Amino acid sequence: MATLKPMPVATKISAPFWQALKENQLKIQQCKQCEGWVFFPRNHCSHCLAHELQWQQVSGEGTLYSYTLTRIPTMPEFSDEMPQALAVVELAQGVRINTTLIDVAEQDIKIGMPVKAVFDKVSSDGDTLLRFTSINNAGGVREYINPLNGLERNDKGQVQVPLSNLAALYALADNKYTDWSNVVVVDQDLINAFADLSGDDYWLHTDPERAKTDSPFKTTIAHGSLVQVLQSRLTIALPFEIIGFNNMVNYGSNRLRFPAPVPAGATIYGRSKVKDISVSHKGVQLTLEMNIHVVGNDKPSVINDLVILYR
């Protein structure tokens, strides 16, 4: 399960730093020439400009050099951390690291206070952020706690997620598909009925005899819009239920694609995953990626990023 909060992106130079954090170690660079300590990660020594740097594990102890308290989140995803103590910590080796201070009451935060590292696991994938706390607190590893754990389930077994529980909402976007839905047969009668309703009677959809000779598919195919609409006939068992909202509306689609045809007579089914959760003045938007396939085909016939707005 991933986090929707913006995460640092490891580069070729900084990758050893982030990998060490995953292994619950703090490693910074040291110059082989002058033995000076270097941070942030780079290709040369910031003291003597030599290019012989090595990664060394350090204790993670230091002092609070500076800090500021933020009470308004810069992004909605950080609202569960307010107020944030944004800090600069000076390690015992003399380098300074931008970080956040945790588990320290506001009145106890003092410039120069001794601090130590906390390896904060922020996802089930092992993603780790370096934070700091008072030297008197327990440091070490702070394990990831799935915010969906402990929530009640309905009689269908779906976890019930209150709209007010942002941490749990963000946890829904785990990039995992549901099981496949029931199946629907898209026969020529259904295609013809949609052509009559929509007015789109192009021969590729409605003339089987001509399609045998002129179509690259050698058969008629369903309208892409028809296949998209048929998602309403597909029962997809979502593992969650959003509760605690006043109204819910279909807000539209961020993306709609028809990568593969659905030949007349084909059987389709679908699955979905939560792609994104975002919060704005309009409410909470849940983006549900719907994929509809012809049974047996790996390539989807419809990809629809459906946006549902809760208020």
Tab-separated table of C-alpha atoms in Angstrom:
chain	number	residue	atom	x	y	z
A	1	MET	CA	0.000	0.000	0.000
A	2	ALA	CA	1.507	3.283	-1.107
A	3	THR	CA	1.149	6.834	0.147
A	4	LEU	CA	-0.372	9.650	-1.904
A	5	LYS	CA	1.801	12.233	-0.212
A	6	PRO	CA	4.547	13.568	-2.477
A	7	MET	CA	7.632	11.447	-1.925
A	8	PRO	CA	11.290	12.251	-2.623
A	9	VAL	CA	12.540	10.923	-5.930
A	10	ALA	CA	15.832	9.075	-5.680
A	11	THR	CA	18.485	10.018	-8.225
A	12	LYS	CA	21.595	8.103	-9.200
A	13	ILE	CA	23.566	10.207	-6.724
A	14	SER	CA	21.116	10.080	-3.805
A	15	ALA	CA	19.875	6.485	-4.200
A	16	PRO	CA	22.272	5.070	-1.532
A	17	PHE	CA	20.866	7.535	1.015
A	18	TRP	CA	17.251	6.458	0.434
A	19	GLN	CA	18.140	2.772	0.280
A	20	ALA	CA	19.938	3.050	3.624
A	21	LEU	CA	16.829	4.613	5.181
A	22	LYS	CA	14.788	1.612	4.000
A	23	GLU	CA	17.321	-0.534	5.862
A	24	ASN	CA	16.935	1.651	8.994
A	25	GLN	CA	20.332	3.244	8.633
A	26	LEU	CA	21.435	6.840	8.166
A	27	LYS	CA	24.324	7.093	5.740
A	28	ILE	CA	25.996	10.277	4.535
A	29	GLN	CA	29.051	10.843	2.384
A	30	GLN	CA	32.597	11.349	3.660
A	31	CYS	CA	35.525	12.524	1.616
A	32	LYS	CA	38.437	10.100	1.394
A	33	GLN	CA	40.867	12.967	0.819
A	34	CYS	CA	40.080	15.448	3.621
A	35	GLU	CA	37.685	13.253	5.664
A	36	GLY	CA	35.089	16.028	5.589
A	37	TRP	CA	31.412	15.076	5.861
A	38	VAL	CA	29.133	15.955	2.955
A	39	PHE	CA	25.387	16.483	2.739
A	40	PHE	CA	23.325	16.768	0.505
A	41	PRO	CA	24.533	13.902	-1.727
A	42	ARG	CA	26.788	15.021	-4.556
A	43	ASN	CA	29.679	13.926	-6.753
A	44	HIS	CA	32.375	16.049	-5.142
A	45	CYS	CA	33.506	17.079	-1.681
A	46	SER	CA	32.053	20.408	-0.560
A	47	HIS	CA	35.263	21.089	1.415
A	48	CYS	CA	38.178	20.224	-0.888
A	49	LEU	CA	36.308	19.494	-4.158
A	50	ALA	CA	37.806	16.005	-4.400
A	51	HIS	CA	35.677	13.397	-6.183
A	52	GLU	CA	36.476	10.507	-3.832
A	53	LEU	CA	33.392	10.182	-1.627
A	54	GLN	CA	32.205	7.140	0.285
A	55	TRP	CA	28.960	6.411	2.113
A	56	GLN	CA	29.354	5.981	5.868
A	57	GLN	CA	26.773	5.050	8.484
A	58	VAL	CA	26.334	7.602	11.291
A	59	SER	CA	24.422	7.528	14.553
A	60	GLY	CA	21.751	10.059	13.593
A	61	GLU	CA	22.263	12.120	16.744
A	62	GLY	CA	22.519	15.880	16.533
A	63	THR	CA	20.977	19.160	17.648
A	64	LEU	CA	18.051	21.252	16.472
A	65	TYR	CA	19.538	24.090	14.417
A	66	SER	CA	16.286	25.779	13.388
A	67	TYR	CA	12.564	25.118	13.038
A	68	THR	CA	9.208	26.609	12.096
A	69	LEU	CA	5.675	25.462	12.904
A	70	THR	CA	3.178	25.273	10.052
A	71	ARG	CA	-0.529	25.191	10.878
A	72	ILE	CA	-1.984	25.352	7.360
A	73	PRO	CA	-1.092	22.401	5.105
A	74	THR	CA	0.656	23.271	1.862
A	75	MET	CA	-1.282	20.374	0.301
A	76	PRO	CA	-4.429	18.603	1.563
A	77	GLU	CA	-2.455	15.355	1.836
A	78	PHE	CA	-0.537	16.836	4.785
A	79	SER	CA	-3.591	17.877	6.783
A	80	ASP	CA	-3.230	14.842	9.066
A	81	GLU	CA	0.199	16.112	10.231
A	82	MET	CA	-0.813	19.615	11.343
A	83	PRO	CA	0.860	21.379	12.973
A	84	GLN	CA	4.134	20.369	11.344
A	85	ALA	CA	7.463	21.192	12.916
A	86	LEU	CA	9.662	21.789	9.874
A	87	ALA	CA	13.213	21.583	11.135
A	88	VAL	CA	16.874	21.826	10.260
A	89	VAL	CA	18.971	19.376	12.253
A	90	GLU	CA	22.734	19.614	12.576
A	91	LEU	CA	24.228	16.141	12.887
A	92	ALA	CA	27.202	15.417	15.118
A	93	GLN	CA	29.282	15.311	11.905
A	94	GLY	CA	28.476	18.980	11.246
A	95	VAL	CA	26.163	18.625	8.237
A	96	ARG	CA	22.614	19.995	8.311
A	97	ILE	CA	19.518	18.136	7.150
A	98	ASN	CA	16.054	19.489	6.357
A	99	THR	CA	13.516	17.286	8.116
A	100	THR	CA	10.483	17.258	10.403
A	101	LEU	CA	10.443	17.000	14.179
A	102	ILE	CA	7.929	14.529	15.614
A	103	ASP	CA	6.559	13.486	19.012
A	104	VAL	CA	7.691	16.687	20.728
A	105	ALA	CA	5.202	19.121	22.297
A	106	GLU	CA	5.369	22.666	20.910
A	107	GLN	CA	6.397	24.152	24.250
A	108	ASP	CA	9.284	21.688	24.509
A	109	ILE	CA	10.886	22.553	21.171
A	110	LYS	CA	14.089	24.507	21.788
A	111	ILE	CA	16.879	25.556	19.469
A	112	GLY	CA	19.956	23.514	20.325
A	113	MET	CA	18.010	20.639	21.895
A	114	PRO	CA	19.588	17.209	21.387
A	115	VAL	CA	17.722	15.074	18.850
A	116	LYS	CA	18.018	11.648	17.242
A	117	ALA	CA	16.862	9.990	14.064
A	118	VAL	CA	13.546	8.219	13.500
A	119	PHE	CA	13.108	5.945	10.485
A	120	ASP	CA	9.476	6.556	9.618
A	121	LYS	CA	7.919	3.838	7.449
A	122	VAL	CA	5.249	5.601	5.404
A	123	SER	CA	3.987	2.729	3.257
A	124	SER	CA	3.737	-1.033	3.264
A	125	ASP	CA	6.314	-0.989	0.452
A	126	GLY	CA	8.988	0.077	2.949
A	127	ASP	CA	9.282	3.701	1.815
A	128	THR	CA	11.056	5.495	4.650
A	129	LEU	CA	11.409	9.138	5.608
A	130	LEU	CA	14.054	10.491	7.947
A	131	ARG	CA	12.518	12.391	10.838
A	132	PHE	CA	13.909	13.444	14.216
A	133	THR	CA	12.679	13.499	17.783
A	134	SER	CA	13.964	14.517	21.210
A	135	ILE	CA	16.940	12.546	22.499
A	136	ASN	CA	14.737	11.582	25.461
A	137	ASN	CA	12.132	9.874	23.243
A	138	ALA	CA	12.234	6.467	21.672
A	139	GLY	CA	13.983	6.753	18.332
A	140	GLY	CA	14.689	3.980	15.877
A	141	VAL	CA	11.988	2.661	13.590
A	142	ARG	CA	8.401	3.860	13.464
A	143	GLU	CA	6.487	1.087	11.741
A	144	TYR	CA	3.839	1.733	9.118
A	145	ILE	CA	0.275	1.466	10.431
A	146	ASN	CA	-2.364	0.819	7.808
A	147	PRO	CA	-5.072	3.468	8.456
A	148	LEU	CA	-7.706	1.014	7.181
A	149	ASN	CA	-7.018	-1.376	10.045
A	150	GLY	CA	-9.663	-1.278	12.748
A	151	LEU	CA	-12.386	0.297	10.605
A	152	GLU	CA	-15.793	-1.365	10.672
A	153	ARG	CA	-17.098	-3.477	7.792
A	154	ASN	CA	-20.592	-3.669	6.337
A	155	ASP	CA	-22.588	-6.830	5.759
A	156	LYS	CA	-20.840	-7.268	2.368
A	157	GLY	CA	-17.442	-7.317	4.042
A	158	GLN	CA	-16.444	-3.902	2.663
A	159	VAL	CA	-14.375	-1.702	4.933
A	160	GLN	CA	-16.343	1.456	5.742
A	161	VAL	CA	-14.248	4.586	5.247
A	162	PRO	CA	-15.634	7.863	6.641
A	163	LEU	CA	-15.251	10.810	4.283
A	164	SER	CA	-13.626	12.702	7.151
A	165	ASN	CA	-10.844	10.112	7.549
A	166	LEU	CA	-8.356	11.443	5.001
A	167	ALA	CA	-5.566	9.042	5.937
A	168	ALA	CA	-7.842	6.059	5.303
A	169	LEU	CA	-9.122	7.578	2.058
A	170	TYR	CA	-5.590	8.032	0.761
A	171	ALA	CA	-4.825	4.428	1.678
A	172	LEU	CA	-7.499	3.254	-0.768
A	173	ALA	CA	-5.293	4.284	-3.701
A	174	ASP	CA	-3.153	1.165	-3.423
A	175	ASN	CA	-2.884	0.497	-7.191
A	176	LYS	CA	-4.489	-2.946	-6.790
A	177	TYR	CA	-7.212	-4.156	-9.112
A	178	THR	CA	-10.425	-5.706	-7.876
A	179	ASP	CA	-11.472	-9.187	-8.928
A	180	TRP	CA	-13.146	-9.527	-12.308
A	181	SER	CA	-16.832	-8.673	-12.562
A	182	ASN	CA	-19.683	-10.693	-14.017
A	183	VAL	CA	-19.716	-11.096	-17.807
A	184	VAL	CA	-21.901	-9.464	-20.476
A	185	VAL	CA	-22.333	-10.646	-24.067
A	186	VAL	CA	-22.177	-7.844	-26.638
A	187	ASP	CA	-24.208	-9.303	-29.527
A	188	GLN	CA	-25.294	-7.701	-32.788
A	189	ASP	CA	-28.801	-6.972	-31.506
A	190	LEU	CA	-27.332	-4.918	-28.662
A	191	ILE	CA	-25.034	-3.070	-31.061
A	192	ASN	CA	-27.942	-2.318	-33.412
A	193	ALA	CA	-30.087	-1.061	-30.530
A	194	PHE	CA	-27.307	1.345	-29.503
A	195	ALA	CA	-26.948	2.500	-33.119
A	196	ASP	CA	-30.673	3.290	-33.240
A	197	LEU	CA	-30.501	5.154	-29.947
A	198	SER	CA	-27.336	7.144	-30.695
A	199	GLY	CA	-27.787	7.638	-34.436
A	200	ASP	CA	-24.333	6.196	-35.091
A	201	ASP	CA	-25.169	3.565	-37.717
A	202	TYR	CA	-21.733	3.428	-39.365
A	203	TRP	CA	-21.384	0.186	-41.316
A	204	LEU	CA	-18.420	-0.952	-39.200
A	205	HIS	CA	-20.938	-1.478	-36.393
A	206	THR	CA	-24.160	-2.372	-38.167
A	207	ASP	CA	-23.398	-4.174	-41.482
A	208	PRO	CA	-22.015	-7.686	-40.800
A	209	GLU	CA	-21.844	-8.610	-44.520
A	210	ARG	CA	-19.771	-5.606	-45.506
A	211	ALA	CA	-17.633	-5.981	-42.392
A	212	LYS	CA	-16.620	-9.481	-43.533
A	213	THR	CA	-14.849	-8.005	-46.554
A	214	ASP	CA	-14.071	-4.385	-45.751
A	215	SER	CA	-13.383	-4.333	-42.022
A	216	PRO	CA	-9.822	-4.971	-40.757
A	217	PHE	CA	-11.494	-7.016	-38.003
A	218	LYS	CA	-13.558	-9.107	-40.513
A	219	THR	CA	-16.622	-8.584	-38.333
A	220	THR	CA	-18.670	-5.758	-36.912
A	221	ILE	CA	-17.482	-4.227	-33.661
A	222	ALA	CA	-19.273	-2.508	-30.814
A	223	HIS	CA	-19.186	1.269	-30.459
A	224	GLY	CA	-16.608	2.316	-27.896
A	225	SER	CA	-19.252	4.409	-26.180
A	226	LEU	CA	-21.533	1.371	-25.939
A	227	VAL	CA	-18.837	-0.670	-24.209
A	228	GLN	CA	-18.187	2.205	-21.835
A	229	VAL	CA	-21.887	2.467	-20.977
A	230	LEU	CA	-22.043	-1.274	-20.350
A	231	GLN	CA	-19.850	-0.793	-17.288
A	232	SER	CA	-23.158	-0.117	-15.514
A	233	ARG	CA	-24.044	-3.772	-16.123
A	234	LEU	CA	-20.796	-4.986	-14.634
A	235	THR	CA	-20.922	-5.691	-10.930
A	236	ILE	CA	-17.487	-4.939	-9.521
A	237	ALA	CA	-16.951	-5.830	-5.882
A	238	LEU	CA	-15.115	-2.851	-4.431
A	239	PRO	CA	-13.378	-3.700	-1.139
A	240	PHE	CA	-14.556	-0.443	0.484
A	241	GLU	CA	-17.610	1.735	1.070
A	242	ILE	CA	-17.346	5.508	1.501
A	243	ILE	CA	-19.659	6.708	4.279
A	244	GLY	CA	-20.474	10.012	5.976
A	245	PHE	CA	-21.174	12.167	2.911
A	246	ASN	CA	-24.175	14.312	1.994
A	247	ASN	CA	-24.183	13.588	-1.734
A	248	MET	CA	-22.213	11.723	-4.382
A	249	VAL	CA	-22.120	12.572	-8.077
A	250	ASN	CA	-20.461	11.247	-11.209
A	251	TYR	CA	-18.133	14.163	-11.941
A	252	GLY	CA	-16.970	12.900	-15.341
A	253	SER	CA	-13.836	11.227	-16.682
A	254	ASN	CA	-10.232	12.375	-16.614
A	255	ARG	CA	-9.337	9.904	-19.353
A	256	LEU	CA	-11.353	7.741	-21.727
A	257	ARG	CA	-9.634	5.438	-24.208
A	258	PHE	CA	-10.690	2.526	-26.448
A	259	PRO	CA	-7.420	0.602	-26.993
A	260	ALA	CA	-8.916	-2.616	-28.420
A	261	PRO	CA	-12.116	-3.475	-30.345
A	262	VAL	CA	-15.010	-5.550	-29.030
A	263	PRO	CA	-16.202	-7.822	-31.881
A	264	ALA	CA	-19.893	-8.585	-32.152
A	265	GLY	CA	-20.694	-11.609	-30.025
A	266	ALA	CA	-17.759	-11.081	-27.679
A	267	THR	CA	-18.057	-11.502	-23.927
A	268	ILE	CA	-16.728	-8.681	-21.759
A	269	TYR	CA	-15.940	-8.215	-18.099
A	270	GLY	CA	-14.254	-5.526	-16.036
A	271	ARG	CA	-12.236	-4.630	-13.004
A	272	SER	CA	-11.185	-1.406	-11.340
A	273	LYS	CA	-8.734	0.226	-8.959
A	274	VAL	CA	-8.629	3.475	-7.030
A	275	LYS	CA	-6.140	5.619	-8.903
A	276	ASP	CA	-6.239	8.835	-6.924
A	277	ILE	CA	-7.844	10.677	-4.027
A	278	SER	CA	-7.800	14.466	-4.040
A	279	VAL	CA	-9.353	17.110	-1.808
A	280	SER	CA	-10.473	20.573	-2.881
A	281	HIS	CA	-13.084	23.190	-2.025
A	282	LYS	CA	-15.523	21.125	-4.111
A	283	GLY	CA	-15.163	18.068	-1.888
A	284	VAL	CA	-13.321	14.748	-2.090
A	285	GLN	CA	-12.690	13.379	-5.577
A	286	LEU	CA	-12.092	9.663	-5.978
A	287	THR	CA	-10.682	8.622	-9.351
A	288	LEU	CA	-11.650	5.040	-10.175
A	289	GLU	CA	-9.845	3.501	-13.132
A	290	MET	CA	-12.285	1.191	-14.902
A	291	ASN	CA	-10.852	-1.382	-17.300
A	292	ILE	CA	-13.168	-3.422	-19.543
A	293	HIS	CA	-11.710	-6.389	-21.418
A	294	VAL	CA	-12.933	-8.955	-23.868
A	295	VAL	CA	-12.676	-12.172	-21.878
A	296	GLY	CA	-9.296	-13.733	-22.626
A	297	ASN	CA	-7.685	-10.522	-23.927
A	298	ASP	CA	-4.914	-8.894	-21.912
A	299	LYS	CA	-5.383	-5.551	-23.656
A	300	PRO	CA	-8.359	-3.570	-22.346
A	301	SER	CA	-11.101	-2.419	-24.693
A	302	VAL	CA	-12.016	0.530	-22.462
A	303	ILE	CA	-9.960	2.511	-19.965
A	304	ASN	CA	-12.088	5.028	-18.118
A	305	ASP	CA	-10.750	7.170	-15.279
A	306	LEU	CA	-14.092	7.836	-13.635
A	307	VAL	CA	-14.186	10.734	-11.160
A	308	ILE	CA	-16.675	10.501	-8.298
A	309	LEU	CA	-17.233	13.621	-6.199
A	310	TYR	CA	-18.271	13.272	-2.550
A	311	ARG	CA	-19.515	16.196	-0.479
